[in-house]
mmCIF file of C-alpha atoms in Angstrom:
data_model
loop_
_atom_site.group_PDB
_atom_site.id
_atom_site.type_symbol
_atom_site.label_atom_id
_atom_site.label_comp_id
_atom_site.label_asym_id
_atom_site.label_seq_id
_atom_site.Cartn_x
_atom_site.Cartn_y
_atom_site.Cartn_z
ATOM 1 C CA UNK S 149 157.146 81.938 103.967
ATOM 2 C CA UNK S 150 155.537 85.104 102.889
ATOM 3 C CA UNK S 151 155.152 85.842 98.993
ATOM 4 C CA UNK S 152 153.628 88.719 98.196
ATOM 5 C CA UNK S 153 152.062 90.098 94.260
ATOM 6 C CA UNK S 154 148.821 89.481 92.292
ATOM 7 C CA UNK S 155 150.674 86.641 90.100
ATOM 8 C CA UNK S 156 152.665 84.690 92.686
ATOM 9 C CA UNK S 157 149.498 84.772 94.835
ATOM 10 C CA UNK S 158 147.287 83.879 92.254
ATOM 11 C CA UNK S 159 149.642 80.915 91.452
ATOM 12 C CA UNK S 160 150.527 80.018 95.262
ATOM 13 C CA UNK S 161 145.928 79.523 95.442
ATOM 14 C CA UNK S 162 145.831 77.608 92.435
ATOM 15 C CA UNK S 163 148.829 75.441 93.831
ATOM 16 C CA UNK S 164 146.843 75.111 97.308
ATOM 17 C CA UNK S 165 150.072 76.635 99.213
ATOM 18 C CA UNK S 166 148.314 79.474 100.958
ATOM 19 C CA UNK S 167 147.221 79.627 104.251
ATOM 20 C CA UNK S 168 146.984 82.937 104.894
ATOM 21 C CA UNK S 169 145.701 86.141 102.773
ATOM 22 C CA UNK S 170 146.439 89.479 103.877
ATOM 23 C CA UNK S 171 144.757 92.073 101.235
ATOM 24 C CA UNK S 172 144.686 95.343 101.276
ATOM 25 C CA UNK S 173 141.866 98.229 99.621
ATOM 26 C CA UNK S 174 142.321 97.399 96.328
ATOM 27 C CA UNK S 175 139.081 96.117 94.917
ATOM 28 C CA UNK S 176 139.741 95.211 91.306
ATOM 29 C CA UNK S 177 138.746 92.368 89.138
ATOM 30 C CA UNK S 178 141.981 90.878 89.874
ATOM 31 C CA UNK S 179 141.841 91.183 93.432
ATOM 32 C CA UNK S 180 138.293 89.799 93.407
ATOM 33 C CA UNK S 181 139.706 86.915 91.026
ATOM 34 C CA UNK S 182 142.326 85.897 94.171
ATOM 35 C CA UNK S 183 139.564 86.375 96.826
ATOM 36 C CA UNK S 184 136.767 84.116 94.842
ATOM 37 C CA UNK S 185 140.062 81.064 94.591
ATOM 38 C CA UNK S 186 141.023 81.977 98.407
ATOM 39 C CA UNK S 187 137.243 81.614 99.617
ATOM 40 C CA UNK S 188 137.065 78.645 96.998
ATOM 41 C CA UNK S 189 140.005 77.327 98.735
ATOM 42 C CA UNK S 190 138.962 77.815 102.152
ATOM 43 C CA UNK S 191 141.674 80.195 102.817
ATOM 44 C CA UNK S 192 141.483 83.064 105.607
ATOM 45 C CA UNK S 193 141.266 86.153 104.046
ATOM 46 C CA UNK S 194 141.975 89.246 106.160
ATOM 47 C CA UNK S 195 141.714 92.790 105.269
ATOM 48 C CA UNK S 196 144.337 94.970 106.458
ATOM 49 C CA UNK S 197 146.045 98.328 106.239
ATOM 50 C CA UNK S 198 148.689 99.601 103.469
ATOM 51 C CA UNK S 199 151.619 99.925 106.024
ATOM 52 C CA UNK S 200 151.326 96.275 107.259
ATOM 53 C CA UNK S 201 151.826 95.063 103.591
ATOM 54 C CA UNK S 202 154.791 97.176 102.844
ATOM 55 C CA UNK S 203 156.070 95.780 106.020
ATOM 56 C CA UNK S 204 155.464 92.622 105.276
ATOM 57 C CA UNK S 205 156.653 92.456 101.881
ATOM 58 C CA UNK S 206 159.857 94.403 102.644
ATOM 59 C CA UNK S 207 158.718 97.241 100.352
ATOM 60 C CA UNK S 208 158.778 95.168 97.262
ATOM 61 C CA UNK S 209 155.752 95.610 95.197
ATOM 62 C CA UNK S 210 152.964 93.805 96.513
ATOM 63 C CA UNK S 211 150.214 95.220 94.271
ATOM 64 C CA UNK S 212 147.675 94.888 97.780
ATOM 65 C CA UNK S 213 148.385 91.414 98.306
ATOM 66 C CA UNK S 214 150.527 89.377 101.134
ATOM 67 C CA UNK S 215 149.851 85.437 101.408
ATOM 68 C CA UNK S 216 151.538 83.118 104.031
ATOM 69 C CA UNK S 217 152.455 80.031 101.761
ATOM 70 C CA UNK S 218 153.450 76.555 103.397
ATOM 71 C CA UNK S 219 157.576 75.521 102.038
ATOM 72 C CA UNK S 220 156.980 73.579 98.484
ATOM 73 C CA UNK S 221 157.826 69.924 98.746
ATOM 74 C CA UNK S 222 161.821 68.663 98.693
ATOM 75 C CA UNK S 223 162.941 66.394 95.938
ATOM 76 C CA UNK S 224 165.128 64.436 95.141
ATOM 77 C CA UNK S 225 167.107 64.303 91.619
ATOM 78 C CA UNK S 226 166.113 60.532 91.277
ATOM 79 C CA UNK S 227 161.986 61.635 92.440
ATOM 80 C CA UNK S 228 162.275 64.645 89.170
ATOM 81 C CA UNK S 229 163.429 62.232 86.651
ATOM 82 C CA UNK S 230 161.583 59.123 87.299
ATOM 83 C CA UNK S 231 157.934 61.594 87.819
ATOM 84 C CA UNK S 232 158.772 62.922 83.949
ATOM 85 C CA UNK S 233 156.418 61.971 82.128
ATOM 86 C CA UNK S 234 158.514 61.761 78.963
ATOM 87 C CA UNK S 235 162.556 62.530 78.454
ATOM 88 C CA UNK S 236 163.322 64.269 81.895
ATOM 89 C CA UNK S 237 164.604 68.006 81.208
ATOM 90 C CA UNK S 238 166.005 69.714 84.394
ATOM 91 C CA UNK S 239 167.966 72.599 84.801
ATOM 92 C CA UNK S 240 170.779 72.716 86.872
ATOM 93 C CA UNK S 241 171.983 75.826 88.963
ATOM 94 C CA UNK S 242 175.361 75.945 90.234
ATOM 95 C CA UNK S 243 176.095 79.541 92.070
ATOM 96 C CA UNK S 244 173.119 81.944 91.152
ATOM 97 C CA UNK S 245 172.644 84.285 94.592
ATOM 98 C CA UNK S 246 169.980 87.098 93.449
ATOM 99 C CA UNK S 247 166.887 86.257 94.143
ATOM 100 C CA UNK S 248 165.506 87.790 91.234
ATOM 101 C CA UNK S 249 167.791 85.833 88.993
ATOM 102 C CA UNK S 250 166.219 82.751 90.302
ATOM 103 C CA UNK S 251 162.857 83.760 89.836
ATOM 104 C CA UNK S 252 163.625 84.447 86.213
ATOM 105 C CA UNK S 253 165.471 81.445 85.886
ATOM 106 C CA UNK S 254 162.373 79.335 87.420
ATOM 107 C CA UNK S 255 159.537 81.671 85.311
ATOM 108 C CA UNK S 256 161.465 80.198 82.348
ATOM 109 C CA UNK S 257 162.093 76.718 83.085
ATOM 110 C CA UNK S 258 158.125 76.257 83.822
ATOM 111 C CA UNK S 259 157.272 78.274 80.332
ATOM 112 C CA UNK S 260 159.528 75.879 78.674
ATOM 113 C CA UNK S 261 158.271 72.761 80.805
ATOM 114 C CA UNK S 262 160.821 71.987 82.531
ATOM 115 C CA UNK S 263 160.233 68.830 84.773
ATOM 116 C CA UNK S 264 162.184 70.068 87.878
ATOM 117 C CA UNK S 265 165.437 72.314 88.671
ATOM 118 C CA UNK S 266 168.387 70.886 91.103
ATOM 119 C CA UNK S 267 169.792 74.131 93.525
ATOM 120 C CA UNK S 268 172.775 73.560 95.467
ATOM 121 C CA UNK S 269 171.956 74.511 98.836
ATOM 122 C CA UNK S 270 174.965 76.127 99.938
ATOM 123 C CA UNK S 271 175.560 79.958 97.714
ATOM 124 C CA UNK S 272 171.756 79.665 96.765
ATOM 125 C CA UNK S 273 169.489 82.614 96.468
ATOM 126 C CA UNK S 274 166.489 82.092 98.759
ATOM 127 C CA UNK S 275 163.471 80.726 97.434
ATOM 128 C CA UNK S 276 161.353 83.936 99.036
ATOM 129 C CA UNK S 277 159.037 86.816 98.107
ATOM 130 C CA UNK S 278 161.062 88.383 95.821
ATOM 131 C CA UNK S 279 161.968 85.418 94.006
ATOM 132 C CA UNK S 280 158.274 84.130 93.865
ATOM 133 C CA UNK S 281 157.451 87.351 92.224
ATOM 134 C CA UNK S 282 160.562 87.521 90.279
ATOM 135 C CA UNK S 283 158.954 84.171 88.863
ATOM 136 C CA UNK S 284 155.839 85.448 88.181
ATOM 137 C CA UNK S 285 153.990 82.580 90.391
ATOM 138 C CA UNK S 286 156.428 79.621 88.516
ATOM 139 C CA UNK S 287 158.006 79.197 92.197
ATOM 140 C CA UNK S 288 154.973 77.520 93.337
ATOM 141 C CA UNK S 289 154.631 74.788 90.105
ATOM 142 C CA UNK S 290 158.473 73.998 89.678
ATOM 143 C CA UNK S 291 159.727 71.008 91.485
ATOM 144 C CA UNK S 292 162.662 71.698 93.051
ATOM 145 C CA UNK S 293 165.651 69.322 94.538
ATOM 146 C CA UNK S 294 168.236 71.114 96.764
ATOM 147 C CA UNK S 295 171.291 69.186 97.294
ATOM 148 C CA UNK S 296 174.660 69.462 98.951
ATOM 149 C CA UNK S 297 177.073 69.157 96.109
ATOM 150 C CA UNK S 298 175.367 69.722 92.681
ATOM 151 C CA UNK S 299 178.547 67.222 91.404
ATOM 152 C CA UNK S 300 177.620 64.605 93.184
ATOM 153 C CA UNK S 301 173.647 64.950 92.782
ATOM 154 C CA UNK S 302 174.117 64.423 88.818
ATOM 155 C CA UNK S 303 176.946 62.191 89.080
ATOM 156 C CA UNK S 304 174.688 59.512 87.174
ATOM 157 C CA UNK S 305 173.724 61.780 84.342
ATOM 158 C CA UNK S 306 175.004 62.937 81.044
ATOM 159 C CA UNK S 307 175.235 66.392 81.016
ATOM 160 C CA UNK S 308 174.972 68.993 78.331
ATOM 161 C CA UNK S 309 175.688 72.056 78.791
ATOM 162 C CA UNK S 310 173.065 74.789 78.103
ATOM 163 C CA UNK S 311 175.319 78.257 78.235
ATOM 164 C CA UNK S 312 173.971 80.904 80.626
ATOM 165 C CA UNK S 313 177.604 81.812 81.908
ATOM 166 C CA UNK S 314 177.545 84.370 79.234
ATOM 167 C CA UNK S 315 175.188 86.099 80.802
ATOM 168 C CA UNK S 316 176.506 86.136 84.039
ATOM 169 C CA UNK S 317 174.114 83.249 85.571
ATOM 170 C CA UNK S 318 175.944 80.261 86.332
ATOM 171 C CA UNK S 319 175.533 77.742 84.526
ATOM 172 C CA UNK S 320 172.578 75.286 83.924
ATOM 173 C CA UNK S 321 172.668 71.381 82.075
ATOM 174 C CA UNK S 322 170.288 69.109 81.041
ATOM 175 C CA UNK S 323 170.243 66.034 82.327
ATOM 176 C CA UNK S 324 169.700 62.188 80.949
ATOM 177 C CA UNK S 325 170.434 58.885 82.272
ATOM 178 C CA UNK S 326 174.091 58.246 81.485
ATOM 179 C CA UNK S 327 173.637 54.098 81.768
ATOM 180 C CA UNK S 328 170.700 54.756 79.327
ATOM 181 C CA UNK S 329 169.050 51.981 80.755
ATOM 182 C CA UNK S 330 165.948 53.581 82.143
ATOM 183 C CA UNK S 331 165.488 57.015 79.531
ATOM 184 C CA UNK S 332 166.339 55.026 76.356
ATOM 185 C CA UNK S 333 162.564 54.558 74.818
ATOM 186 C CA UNK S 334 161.842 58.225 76.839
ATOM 187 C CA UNK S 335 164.520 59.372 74.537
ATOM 188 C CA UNK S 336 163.473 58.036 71.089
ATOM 189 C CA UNK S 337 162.859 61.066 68.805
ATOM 190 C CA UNK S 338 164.051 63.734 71.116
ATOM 191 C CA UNK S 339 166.238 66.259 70.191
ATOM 192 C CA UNK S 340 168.836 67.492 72.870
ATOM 193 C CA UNK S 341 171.918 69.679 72.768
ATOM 194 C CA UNK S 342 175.151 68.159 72.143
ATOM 195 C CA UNK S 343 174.976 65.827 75.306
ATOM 196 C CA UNK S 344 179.268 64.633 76.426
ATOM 197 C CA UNK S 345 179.602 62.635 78.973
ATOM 198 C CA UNK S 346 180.954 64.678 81.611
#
């Protein structure tokens, strides 16, 4: 996959996704920032014209930067939850399509520390370059499960709704163990919306 931006580069190194760098002539501190983690890194750094950057980024903004990044890792619902290290918030997407909608979506969730986000893989935006800038560089930290029928992924879970219809996003829920059994210490002095069992 090709990502391209100062940010989601930057986060893609520190993530040790890259294999690739493609940078162009800009030589500023942030530039030499990426190229000190790449060579830190052991990652191929090659300098190369303007065009082949617009090219390769699609004319998004690239800011001089292109990076070949290897696919993040699949999860599973049941892998997110039980890796939390305390009550397991995800964030559920039913429906979003723009890629840039996703990488907002997925900047926020890792501000807010989100432990994971479940996509249906079917009427998904793509997890590319313009939603790995989109996210700022969150794209390469989230964990992500992609599953075949977002019902049937959460089936096990109580889930509260969170309210991004409004805003024209789908929708998104919070998840916790609806037999209890395994998040009921995890959930001891936590404060979640309104959760119904669904």
């Amino acid at each position: 996959m090709i990502i391209y931006g100062i940010n989601p580069v930057l986060e893609a190194l520190r993530a040790g996704r890259v294999k690739e760098l493609r940078v162009g002539d800009r030589a500023d501190g942030r530039v030499k920032q990426l190229l000190a983690l790449a060579a830190e890194r052991g990652v191929r750094v090659t300098r190369v014209p303007a065009d082949l950057l617009e090219r390769e980024s699609r004319r998004g903004v690239h800011q001089g930067v292109v990076a070949d990044v290897e696919k993040s890792g699949d999860y599973s619902v049941d892998e997110i939850v039980r890796s939390a290290s305390g009550a397991p918030l995800l964030v559920v997407l039913d429906g979003i399509e723009d890629p840039h909608n996703l990488g907002a979506i997925l900047r926020t969730a890792d501000a807010a520390g989100v432990d994971g986000v479940v996509v249906q893989s079917r009427r998904s935006a793509a997890r590319d370059g313009v939603a790995a800038k989109a996210s700022a560089g969150a794209l390469a930290h989230v964990k992500i499960a992609e599953v075949v029928n977002v019902a049937r992924a959460v089936h096990r879970y109580v889930i509260a709704l969170l309210g991004t219809a409004a805003l024209g996003l789908g929708f998104a829920w919070a998840l916790v163990d609806r037999d209890r059994q395994f998040l009921h210490d995890r959930l001891s002095g936590t404060a979640l919306v309104d959760a119904r069992v669904a």
